[in-house]
């Protein structure tokens, strides 16, 4: 930052390629999560000599991020425990909850916007929450010390249907629909039922872009086949 407040050009320290498709993204996130969790459990930076206190905190913060998958999983499962078992994880007045939760979530979202220079999008939030299952898988492999090969991120787009990678998310949506049906039949549209439905719908809405991305490859392949077979479609195709 210059003295006049204008941003100074930053020297590029490293360059890399972002994943071109969902499968490559999945493999990349798993590799990062596995490596970070391996660092956290096997080579905990808090106990490593030669690091400053600030370095230890930074290493710990970056590697422990991938434990967030557990938090996402627990929060997503809370409505299901109520739908199927009438278990209330929290008993609190609606207004009190709103007074506590709304400022908290506002501060979190505003902080994300500040740290991303106001470029943080709902799609980014979707991929952050949707990747929880990847982080949990990486955590499990780390705990059981399962060896995983190093998968290099593909430099070209991998076409195809990657729906199998979002089976847990589709299963969650199915369980929510089943649970809501069961819960409404049991007790009707009570205040607790409505609040848990709203909570589950937030997670479903967050998972939808993540799920959609898994099927983008198959949609693009189908579109390409239709364009190739129909000369009229090919003739009027406009590049974007």
mmCIF file with all atom_site columns, C-alpha atoms in Angstrom, residues 39-219:
data_model
loop_
_atom_site.group_PDB
_atom_site.id
_atom_site.type_symbol
_atom_site.label_atom_id
_atom_site.label_alt_id
_atom_site.label_comp_id
_atom_site.label_asym_id
_atom_site.label_entity_id
_atom_site.label_seq_id
_atom_site.pdbx_PDB_ins_code
_atom_site.Cartn_x
_atom_site.Cartn_y
_atom_site.Cartn_z
_atom_site.occupancy
_atom_site.B_iso_or_equiv
_atom_site.pdbx_formal_charge
_atom_site.auth_seq_id
_atom_site.auth_comp_id
_atom_site.auth_asym_id
_atom_site.auth_atom_id
_atom_site.pdbx_PDB_model_num
ATOM 1   C CA . UNK A 1 39  ? 0.216   -31.908 9.181   1.00 0.00 ? 39  UNK A CA 1
ATOM 2   C CA . UNK A 1 40  ? -2.185  -31.185 12.037  1.00 0.00 ? 40  UNK A CA 1
ATOM 3   C CA . UNK A 1 41  ? -2.165  -34.662 13.576  1.00 0.00 ? 41  UNK A CA 1
ATOM 4   C CA . UNK A 1 42  ? 1.247   -36.062 12.687  1.00 0.00 ? 42  UNK A CA 1
ATOM 5   C CA . UNK A 1 43  ? 3.360   -32.898 12.645  1.00 0.00 ? 43  UNK A CA 1
ATOM 6   C CA . UNK A 1 44  ? 1.414   -30.487 14.829  1.00 0.00 ? 44  UNK A CA 1
ATOM 7   C CA . UNK A 1 45  ? 2.941   -27.039 14.257  1.00 0.00 ? 45  UNK A CA 1
ATOM 8   C CA . UNK A 1 46  ? 2.406   -26.071 17.903  1.00 0.00 ? 46  UNK A CA 1
ATOM 9   C CA . UNK A 1 47  ? 5.106   -28.523 18.928  1.00 0.00 ? 47  UNK A CA 1
ATOM 10  C CA . UNK A 1 48  ? 7.559   -27.920 16.080  1.00 0.00 ? 48  UNK A CA 1
ATOM 11  C CA . UNK A 1 49  ? 10.809  -26.223 16.912  1.00 0.00 ? 49  UNK A CA 1
ATOM 12  C CA . UNK A 1 50  ? 12.181  -23.414 14.786  1.00 0.00 ? 50  UNK A CA 1
ATOM 13  C CA . UNK A 1 51  ? 8.827   -21.734 14.196  1.00 0.00 ? 51  UNK A CA 1
ATOM 14  C CA . UNK A 1 52  ? 7.827   -18.382 15.616  1.00 0.00 ? 52  UNK A CA 1
ATOM 15  C CA . UNK A 1 53  ? 4.596   -18.044 17.579  1.00 0.00 ? 53  UNK A CA 1
ATOM 16  C CA . UNK A 1 54  ? 2.962   -16.272 14.626  1.00 0.00 ? 54  UNK A CA 1
ATOM 17  C CA . UNK A 1 55  ? 4.030   -19.050 12.239  1.00 0.00 ? 55  UNK A CA 1
ATOM 18  C CA . UNK A 1 56  ? 2.644   -21.704 14.560  1.00 0.00 ? 56  UNK A CA 1
ATOM 19  C CA . UNK A 1 57  ? -0.710  -19.928 14.732  1.00 0.00 ? 57  UNK A CA 1
ATOM 20  C CA . UNK A 1 58  ? -0.847  -19.516 10.946  1.00 0.00 ? 58  UNK A CA 1
ATOM 21  C CA . UNK A 1 59  ? -0.023  -23.181 10.274  1.00 0.00 ? 59  UNK A CA 1
ATOM 22  C CA . UNK A 1 60  ? -2.536  -24.288 12.892  1.00 0.00 ? 60  UNK A CA 1
ATOM 23  C CA . UNK A 1 61  ? -5.274  -22.026 11.507  1.00 0.00 ? 61  UNK A CA 1
ATOM 24  C CA . UNK A 1 62  ? -4.791  -23.127 7.898   1.00 0.00 ? 62  UNK A CA 1
ATOM 25  C CA . UNK A 1 63  ? -4.629  -26.850 8.674   1.00 0.00 ? 63  UNK A CA 1
ATOM 26  C CA . UNK A 1 64  ? -7.494  -26.870 11.184  1.00 0.00 ? 64  UNK A CA 1
ATOM 27  C CA . UNK A 1 65  ? -9.819  -25.259 8.610   1.00 0.00 ? 65  UNK A CA 1
ATOM 28  C CA . UNK A 1 66  ? -10.510 -28.708 7.174   1.00 0.00 ? 66  UNK A CA 1
ATOM 29  C CA . UNK A 1 67  ? -12.053 -29.775 10.480  1.00 0.00 ? 67  UNK A CA 1
ATOM 30  C CA . UNK A 1 68  ? -14.964 -27.511 9.542   1.00 0.00 ? 68  UNK A CA 1
ATOM 31  C CA . UNK A 1 69  ? -16.535 -30.452 7.731   1.00 0.00 ? 69  UNK A CA 1
ATOM 32  C CA . UNK A 1 70  ? -17.572 -31.865 11.112  1.00 0.00 ? 70  UNK A CA 1
ATOM 33  C CA . UNK A 1 71  ? -19.345 -28.621 12.049  1.00 0.00 ? 71  UNK A CA 1
ATOM 34  C CA . UNK A 1 72  ? -21.222 -28.502 8.743   1.00 0.00 ? 72  UNK A CA 1
ATOM 35  C CA . UNK A 1 73  ? -22.266 -32.140 9.106   1.00 0.00 ? 73  UNK A CA 1
ATOM 36  C CA . UNK A 1 74  ? -23.544 -31.680 12.665  1.00 0.00 ? 74  UNK A CA 1
ATOM 37  C CA . UNK A 1 75  ? -25.478 -28.521 11.792  1.00 0.00 ? 75  UNK A CA 1
ATOM 38  C CA . UNK A 1 76  ? -27.022 -30.159 8.728   1.00 0.00 ? 76  UNK A CA 1
ATOM 39  C CA . UNK A 1 77  ? -28.103 -33.234 10.705  1.00 0.00 ? 77  UNK A CA 1
ATOM 40  C CA . UNK A 1 78  ? -29.775 -31.313 13.544  1.00 0.00 ? 78  UNK A CA 1
ATOM 41  C CA . UNK A 1 79  ? -33.099 -30.842 11.688  1.00 0.00 ? 79  UNK A CA 1
ATOM 42  C CA . UNK A 1 80  ? -33.174 -34.551 10.825  1.00 0.00 ? 80  UNK A CA 1
ATOM 43  C CA . UNK A 1 81  ? -32.945 -35.508 14.501  1.00 0.00 ? 81  UNK A CA 1
ATOM 44  C CA . UNK A 1 82  ? -36.066 -33.455 15.105  1.00 0.00 ? 82  UNK A CA 1
ATOM 45  C CA . UNK A 1 83  ? -37.985 -34.691 12.061  1.00 0.00 ? 83  UNK A CA 1
ATOM 46  C CA . UNK A 1 84  ? -37.464 -38.363 12.889  1.00 0.00 ? 84  UNK A CA 1
ATOM 47  C CA . UNK A 1 85  ? -37.013 -38.439 16.678  1.00 0.00 ? 85  UNK A CA 1
ATOM 48  C CA . UNK A 1 86  ? -38.544 -35.173 17.994  1.00 0.00 ? 86  UNK A CA 1
ATOM 49  C CA . UNK A 1 87  ? -35.199 -34.355 19.595  1.00 0.00 ? 87  UNK A CA 1
ATOM 50  C CA . UNK A 1 88  ? -34.723 -30.631 20.161  1.00 0.00 ? 88  UNK A CA 1
ATOM 51  C CA . UNK A 1 89  ? -31.011 -29.789 20.243  1.00 0.00 ? 89  UNK A CA 1
ATOM 52  C CA . UNK A 1 90  ? -31.835 -26.298 21.482  1.00 0.00 ? 90  UNK A CA 1
ATOM 53  C CA . UNK A 1 91  ? -34.791 -24.899 23.401  1.00 0.00 ? 91  UNK A CA 1
ATOM 54  C CA . UNK A 1 92  ? -34.921 -21.121 23.120  1.00 0.00 ? 92  UNK A CA 1
ATOM 55  C CA . UNK A 1 93  ? -37.377 -18.350 22.400  1.00 0.00 ? 93  UNK A CA 1
ATOM 56  C CA . UNK A 1 94  ? -37.558 -17.476 18.692  1.00 0.00 ? 94  UNK A CA 1
ATOM 57  C CA . UNK A 1 95  ? -36.899 -13.775 19.283  1.00 0.00 ? 95  UNK A CA 1
ATOM 58  C CA . UNK A 1 96  ? -33.949 -14.512 21.555  1.00 0.00 ? 96  UNK A CA 1
ATOM 59  C CA . UNK A 1 97  ? -32.479 -16.832 18.943  1.00 0.00 ? 97  UNK A CA 1
ATOM 60  C CA . UNK A 1 98  ? -32.926 -14.179 16.262  1.00 0.00 ? 98  UNK A CA 1
ATOM 61  C CA . UNK A 1 99  ? -31.241 -11.531 18.415  1.00 0.00 ? 99  UNK A CA 1
ATOM 62  C CA . UNK A 1 100 ? -28.227 -13.805 18.881  1.00 0.00 ? 100 UNK A CA 1
ATOM 63  C CA . UNK A 1 101 ? -28.023 -15.576 15.529  1.00 0.00 ? 101 UNK A CA 1
ATOM 64  C CA . UNK A 1 102 ? -28.734 -12.754 13.069  1.00 0.00 ? 102 UNK A CA 1
ATOM 65  C CA . UNK A 1 103 ? -25.944 -10.416 14.267  1.00 0.00 ? 103 UNK A CA 1
ATOM 66  C CA . UNK A 1 104 ? -23.571 -13.384 14.393  1.00 0.00 ? 104 UNK A CA 1
ATOM 67  C CA . UNK A 1 105 ? -24.279 -14.522 10.824  1.00 0.00 ? 105 UNK A CA 1
ATOM 68  C CA . UNK A 1 106 ? -24.157 -10.911 9.600   1.00 0.00 ? 106 UNK A CA 1
ATOM 69  C CA . UNK A 1 107 ? -20.689 -10.408 11.106  1.00 0.00 ? 107 UNK A CA 1
ATOM 70  C CA . UNK A 1 108 ? -19.484 -13.686 9.569   1.00 0.00 ? 108 UNK A CA 1
ATOM 71  C CA . UNK A 1 109 ? -20.753 -12.810 6.082   1.00 0.00 ? 109 UNK A CA 1
ATOM 72  C CA . UNK A 1 110 ? -19.447 -9.259  6.305   1.00 0.00 ? 110 UNK A CA 1
ATOM 73  C CA . UNK A 1 111 ? -16.027 -10.530 7.392   1.00 0.00 ? 111 UNK A CA 1
ATOM 74  C CA . UNK A 1 112 ? -15.966 -12.920 4.426   1.00 0.00 ? 112 UNK A CA 1
ATOM 75  C CA . UNK A 1 113 ? -16.781 -10.045 2.097   1.00 0.00 ? 113 UNK A CA 1
ATOM 76  C CA . UNK A 1 114 ? -14.058 -7.862  3.584   1.00 0.00 ? 114 UNK A CA 1
ATOM 77  C CA . UNK A 1 115 ? -11.389 -10.561 3.367   1.00 0.00 ? 115 UNK A CA 1
ATOM 78  C CA . UNK A 1 116 ? -12.356 -11.347 -0.242  1.00 0.00 ? 116 UNK A CA 1
ATOM 79  C CA . UNK A 1 117 ? -12.511 -7.689  -1.319  1.00 0.00 ? 117 UNK A CA 1
ATOM 80  C CA . UNK A 1 118 ? -16.291 -8.049  -1.706  1.00 0.00 ? 118 UNK A CA 1
ATOM 81  C CA . UNK A 1 119 ? -16.010 -10.842 -4.274  1.00 0.00 ? 119 UNK A CA 1
ATOM 82  C CA . UNK A 1 120 ? -17.444 -13.633 -2.102  1.00 0.00 ? 120 UNK A CA 1
ATOM 83  C CA . UNK A 1 121 ? -20.496 -15.146 -3.817  1.00 0.00 ? 121 UNK A CA 1
ATOM 84  C CA . UNK A 1 122 ? -23.256 -17.568 -2.898  1.00 0.00 ? 122 UNK A CA 1
ATOM 85  C CA . UNK A 1 123 ? -21.651 -20.124 -5.211  1.00 0.00 ? 123 UNK A CA 1
ATOM 86  C CA . UNK A 1 124 ? -18.433 -19.835 -3.205  1.00 0.00 ? 124 UNK A CA 1
ATOM 87  C CA . UNK A 1 125 ? -20.427 -20.400 -0.016  1.00 0.00 ? 125 UNK A CA 1
ATOM 88  C CA . UNK A 1 126 ? -22.110 -23.397 -1.659  1.00 0.00 ? 126 UNK A CA 1
ATOM 89  C CA . UNK A 1 127 ? -18.803 -25.006 -2.553  1.00 0.00 ? 127 UNK A CA 1
ATOM 90  C CA . UNK A 1 128 ? -17.454 -24.291 0.923   1.00 0.00 ? 128 UNK A CA 1
ATOM 91  C CA . UNK A 1 129 ? -20.387 -26.072 2.606   1.00 0.00 ? 129 UNK A CA 1
ATOM 92  C CA . UNK A 1 130 ? -20.707 -28.747 -0.066  1.00 0.00 ? 130 UNK A CA 1
ATOM 93  C CA . UNK A 1 131 ? -17.043 -29.687 0.313   1.00 0.00 ? 131 UNK A CA 1
ATOM 94  C CA . UNK A 1 132 ? -17.649 -30.711 3.930   1.00 0.00 ? 132 UNK A CA 1
ATOM 95  C CA . UNK A 1 133 ? -18.101 -34.325 2.868   1.00 0.00 ? 133 UNK A CA 1
ATOM 96  C CA . UNK A 1 134 ? -14.685 -34.195 1.163   1.00 0.00 ? 134 UNK A CA 1
ATOM 97  C CA . UNK A 1 135 ? -13.066 -32.915 4.342   1.00 0.00 ? 135 UNK A CA 1
ATOM 98  C CA . UNK A 1 136 ? -14.761 -35.595 6.441   1.00 0.00 ? 136 UNK A CA 1
ATOM 99  C CA . UNK A 1 137 ? -13.509 -38.278 4.061   1.00 0.00 ? 137 UNK A CA 1
ATOM 100 C CA . UNK A 1 138 ? -9.996  -36.835 4.301   1.00 0.00 ? 138 UNK A CA 1
ATOM 101 C CA . UNK A 1 139 ? -10.251 -36.762 8.103   1.00 0.00 ? 139 UNK A CA 1
ATOM 102 C CA . UNK A 1 140 ? -11.340 -40.409 8.189   1.00 0.00 ? 140 UNK A CA 1
ATOM 103 C CA . UNK A 1 141 ? -8.467  -41.473 5.927   1.00 0.00 ? 141 UNK A CA 1
ATOM 104 C CA . UNK A 1 142 ? -6.077  -39.538 8.157   1.00 0.00 ? 142 UNK A CA 1
ATOM 105 C CA . UNK A 1 143 ? -7.403  -41.142 11.343  1.00 0.00 ? 143 UNK A CA 1
ATOM 106 C CA . UNK A 1 144 ? -7.111  -44.687 9.956   1.00 0.00 ? 144 UNK A CA 1
ATOM 107 C CA . UNK A 1 145 ? -3.785  -43.803 8.280   1.00 0.00 ? 145 UNK A CA 1
ATOM 108 C CA . UNK A 1 146 ? -4.959  -44.909 4.879   1.00 0.00 ? 146 UNK A CA 1
ATOM 109 C CA . UNK A 1 147 ? -2.432  -44.270 2.141   1.00 0.00 ? 147 UNK A CA 1
ATOM 110 C CA . UNK A 1 148 ? -3.607  -42.167 -0.788  1.00 0.00 ? 148 UNK A CA 1
ATOM 111 C CA . UNK A 1 149 ? -1.783  -41.577 -4.034  1.00 0.00 ? 149 UNK A CA 1
ATOM 112 C CA . UNK A 1 150 ? -0.923  -38.071 -5.165  1.00 0.00 ? 150 UNK A CA 1
ATOM 113 C CA . UNK A 1 151 ? -3.449  -37.036 -7.814  1.00 0.00 ? 151 UNK A CA 1
ATOM 114 C CA . UNK A 1 152 ? -2.199  -34.198 -9.997  1.00 0.00 ? 152 UNK A CA 1
ATOM 115 C CA . UNK A 1 153 ? -4.896  -31.685 -10.936 1.00 0.00 ? 153 UNK A CA 1
ATOM 116 C CA . UNK A 1 154 ? -5.880  -32.217 -14.565 1.00 0.00 ? 154 UNK A CA 1
ATOM 117 C CA . UNK A 1 155 ? -4.801  -29.416 -16.911 1.00 0.00 ? 155 UNK A CA 1
ATOM 118 C CA . UNK A 1 156 ? -7.786  -30.054 -19.190 1.00 0.00 ? 156 UNK A CA 1
ATOM 119 C CA . UNK A 1 157 ? -11.485 -30.353 -18.446 1.00 0.00 ? 157 UNK A CA 1
ATOM 120 C CA . UNK A 1 158 ? -12.606 -33.897 -17.591 1.00 0.00 ? 158 UNK A CA 1
ATOM 121 C CA . UNK A 1 159 ? -15.993 -34.432 -19.215 1.00 0.00 ? 159 UNK A CA 1
ATOM 122 C CA . UNK A 1 160 ? -18.639 -36.767 -17.872 1.00 0.00 ? 160 UNK A CA 1
ATOM 123 C CA . UNK A 1 161 ? -21.201 -37.274 -15.158 1.00 0.00 ? 161 UNK A CA 1
ATOM 124 C CA . UNK A 1 162 ? -19.758 -36.977 -11.658 1.00 0.00 ? 162 UNK A CA 1
ATOM 125 C CA . UNK A 1 163 ? -23.050 -37.423 -9.838  1.00 0.00 ? 163 UNK A CA 1
ATOM 126 C CA . UNK A 1 164 ? -21.660 -40.247 -7.700  1.00 0.00 ? 164 UNK A CA 1
ATOM 127 C CA . UNK A 1 165 ? -19.557 -37.671 -5.856  1.00 0.00 ? 165 UNK A CA 1
ATOM 128 C CA . UNK A 1 166 ? -22.664 -35.870 -4.578  1.00 0.00 ? 166 UNK A CA 1
ATOM 129 C CA . UNK A 1 167 ? -24.630 -38.952 -3.492  1.00 0.00 ? 167 UNK A CA 1
ATOM 130 C CA . UNK A 1 168 ? -24.364 -37.855 0.189   1.00 0.00 ? 168 UNK A CA 1
ATOM 131 C CA . UNK A 1 169 ? -25.910 -34.478 -0.687  1.00 0.00 ? 169 UNK A CA 1
ATOM 132 C CA . UNK A 1 170 ? -28.730 -36.078 -2.690  1.00 0.00 ? 170 UNK A CA 1
ATOM 133 C CA . UNK A 1 171 ? -29.293 -38.519 0.169   1.00 0.00 ? 171 UNK A CA 1
ATOM 134 C CA . UNK A 1 172 ? -29.565 -35.596 2.574   1.00 0.00 ? 172 UNK A CA 1
ATOM 135 C CA . UNK A 1 173 ? -32.253 -33.959 0.435   1.00 0.00 ? 173 UNK A CA 1
ATOM 136 C CA . UNK A 1 174 ? -34.157 -37.250 0.294   1.00 0.00 ? 174 UNK A CA 1
ATOM 137 C CA . UNK A 1 175 ? -33.947 -37.637 4.074   1.00 0.00 ? 175 UNK A CA 1
ATOM 138 C CA . UNK A 1 176 ? -35.190 -34.078 4.603   1.00 0.00 ? 176 UNK A CA 1
ATOM 139 C CA . UNK A 1 177 ? -38.216 -34.674 2.358   1.00 0.00 ? 177 UNK A CA 1
ATOM 140 C CA . UNK A 1 178 ? -38.971 -37.954 4.128   1.00 0.00 ? 178 UNK A CA 1
ATOM 141 C CA . UNK A 1 179 ? -38.398 -36.424 7.554   1.00 0.00 ? 179 UNK A CA 1
ATOM 142 C CA . UNK A 1 180 ? -40.628 -33.425 6.895   1.00 0.00 ? 180 UNK A CA 1
ATOM 143 C CA . UNK A 1 181 ? -43.417 -35.709 5.696   1.00 0.00 ? 181 UNK A CA 1
ATOM 144 C CA . UNK A 1 182 ? -43.079 -37.892 8.790   1.00 0.00 ? 182 UNK A CA 1
ATOM 145 C CA . UNK A 1 183 ? -42.813 -34.940 11.165  1.00 0.00 ? 183 UNK A CA 1
ATOM 146 C CA . UNK A 1 184 ? -45.833 -33.094 9.775   1.00 0.00 ? 184 UNK A CA 1
ATOM 147 C CA . UNK A 1 185 ? -47.917 -36.259 9.977   1.00 0.00 ? 185 UNK A CA 1
ATOM 148 C CA . UNK A 1 186 ? -46.815 -36.635 13.607  1.00 0.00 ? 186 UNK A CA 1
ATOM 149 C CA . UNK A 1 187 ? -47.356 -33.125 14.947  1.00 0.00 ? 187 UNK A CA 1
ATOM 150 C CA . UNK A 1 188 ? -48.527 -30.861 12.139  1.00 0.00 ? 188 UNK A CA 1
ATOM 151 C CA . UNK A 1 189 ? -47.052 -27.487 11.250  1.00 0.00 ? 189 UNK A CA 1
ATOM 152 C CA . UNK A 1 190 ? -45.777 -26.522 14.689  1.00 0.00 ? 190 UNK A CA 1
ATOM 153 C CA . UNK A 1 191 ? -43.347 -23.652 15.296  1.00 0.00 ? 191 UNK A CA 1
ATOM 154 C CA . UNK A 1 192 ? -40.524 -26.113 15.974  1.00 0.00 ? 192 UNK A CA 1
ATOM 155 C CA . UNK A 1 193 ? -41.311 -27.983 12.773  1.00 0.00 ? 193 UNK A CA 1
ATOM 156 C CA . UNK A 1 194 ? -41.282 -24.796 10.695  1.00 0.00 ? 194 UNK A CA 1
ATOM 157 C CA . UNK A 1 195 ? -37.988 -23.570 12.171  1.00 0.00 ? 195 UNK A CA 1
ATOM 158 C CA . UNK A 1 196 ? -36.295 -26.914 11.493  1.00 0.00 ? 196 UNK A CA 1
ATOM 159 C CA . UNK A 1 197 ? -37.693 -26.995 7.959   1.00 0.00 ? 197 UNK A CA 1
ATOM 160 C CA . UNK A 1 198 ? -36.273 -23.520 7.370   1.00 0.00 ? 198 UNK A CA 1
ATOM 161 C CA . UNK A 1 199 ? -32.879 -24.611 8.728   1.00 0.00 ? 199 UNK A CA 1
ATOM 162 C CA . UNK A 1 200 ? -32.814 -27.700 6.496   1.00 0.00 ? 200 UNK A CA 1
ATOM 163 C CA . UNK A 1 201 ? -33.885 -25.655 3.464   1.00 0.00 ? 201 UNK A CA 1
ATOM 164 C CA . UNK A 1 202 ? -30.935 -23.319 3.980   1.00 0.00 ? 202 UNK A CA 1
ATOM 165 C CA . UNK A 1 203 ? -28.568 -26.267 3.659   1.00 0.00 ? 203 UNK A CA 1
ATOM 166 C CA . UNK A 1 204 ? -30.433 -27.684 0.675   1.00 0.00 ? 204 UNK A CA 1
ATOM 167 C CA . UNK A 1 205 ? -30.252 -24.305 -1.063  1.00 0.00 ? 205 UNK A CA 1
ATOM 168 C CA . UNK A 1 206 ? -26.523 -24.187 -0.326  1.00 0.00 ? 206 UNK A CA 1
ATOM 169 C CA . UNK A 1 207 ? -25.986 -27.705 -1.689  1.00 0.00 ? 207 UNK A CA 1
ATOM 170 C CA . UNK A 1 208 ? -27.882 -27.158 -4.966  1.00 0.00 ? 208 UNK A CA 1
ATOM 171 C CA . UNK A 1 209 ? -25.109 -25.267 -6.866  1.00 0.00 ? 209 UNK A CA 1
ATOM 172 C CA . UNK A 1 210 ? -22.581 -27.840 -5.646  1.00 0.00 ? 210 UNK A CA 1
ATOM 173 C CA . UNK A 1 211 ? -24.777 -30.703 -6.854  1.00 0.00 ? 211 UNK A CA 1
ATOM 174 C CA . UNK A 1 212 ? -25.454 -28.947 -10.146 1.00 0.00 ? 212 UNK A CA 1
ATOM 175 C CA . UNK A 1 213 ? -21.724 -28.581 -10.781 1.00 0.00 ? 213 UNK A CA 1
ATOM 176 C CA . UNK A 1 214 ? -21.311 -32.356 -10.569 1.00 0.00 ? 214 UNK A CA 1
ATOM 177 C CA . UNK A 1 215 ? -23.626 -32.786 -13.562 1.00 0.00 ? 215 UNK A CA 1
ATOM 178 C CA . UNK A 1 216 ? -22.315 -29.894 -15.675 1.00 0.00 ? 216 UNK A CA 1
ATOM 179 C CA . UNK A 1 217 ? -19.954 -32.174 -17.574 1.00 0.00 ? 217 UNK A CA 1
ATOM 180 C CA . UNK A 1 218 ? -22.724 -34.506 -18.726 1.00 0.00 ? 218 UNK A CA 1
ATOM 181 C CA . UNK A 1 219 ? -24.918 -31.559 -19.754 1.00 0.00 ? 219 UNK A CA 1
#
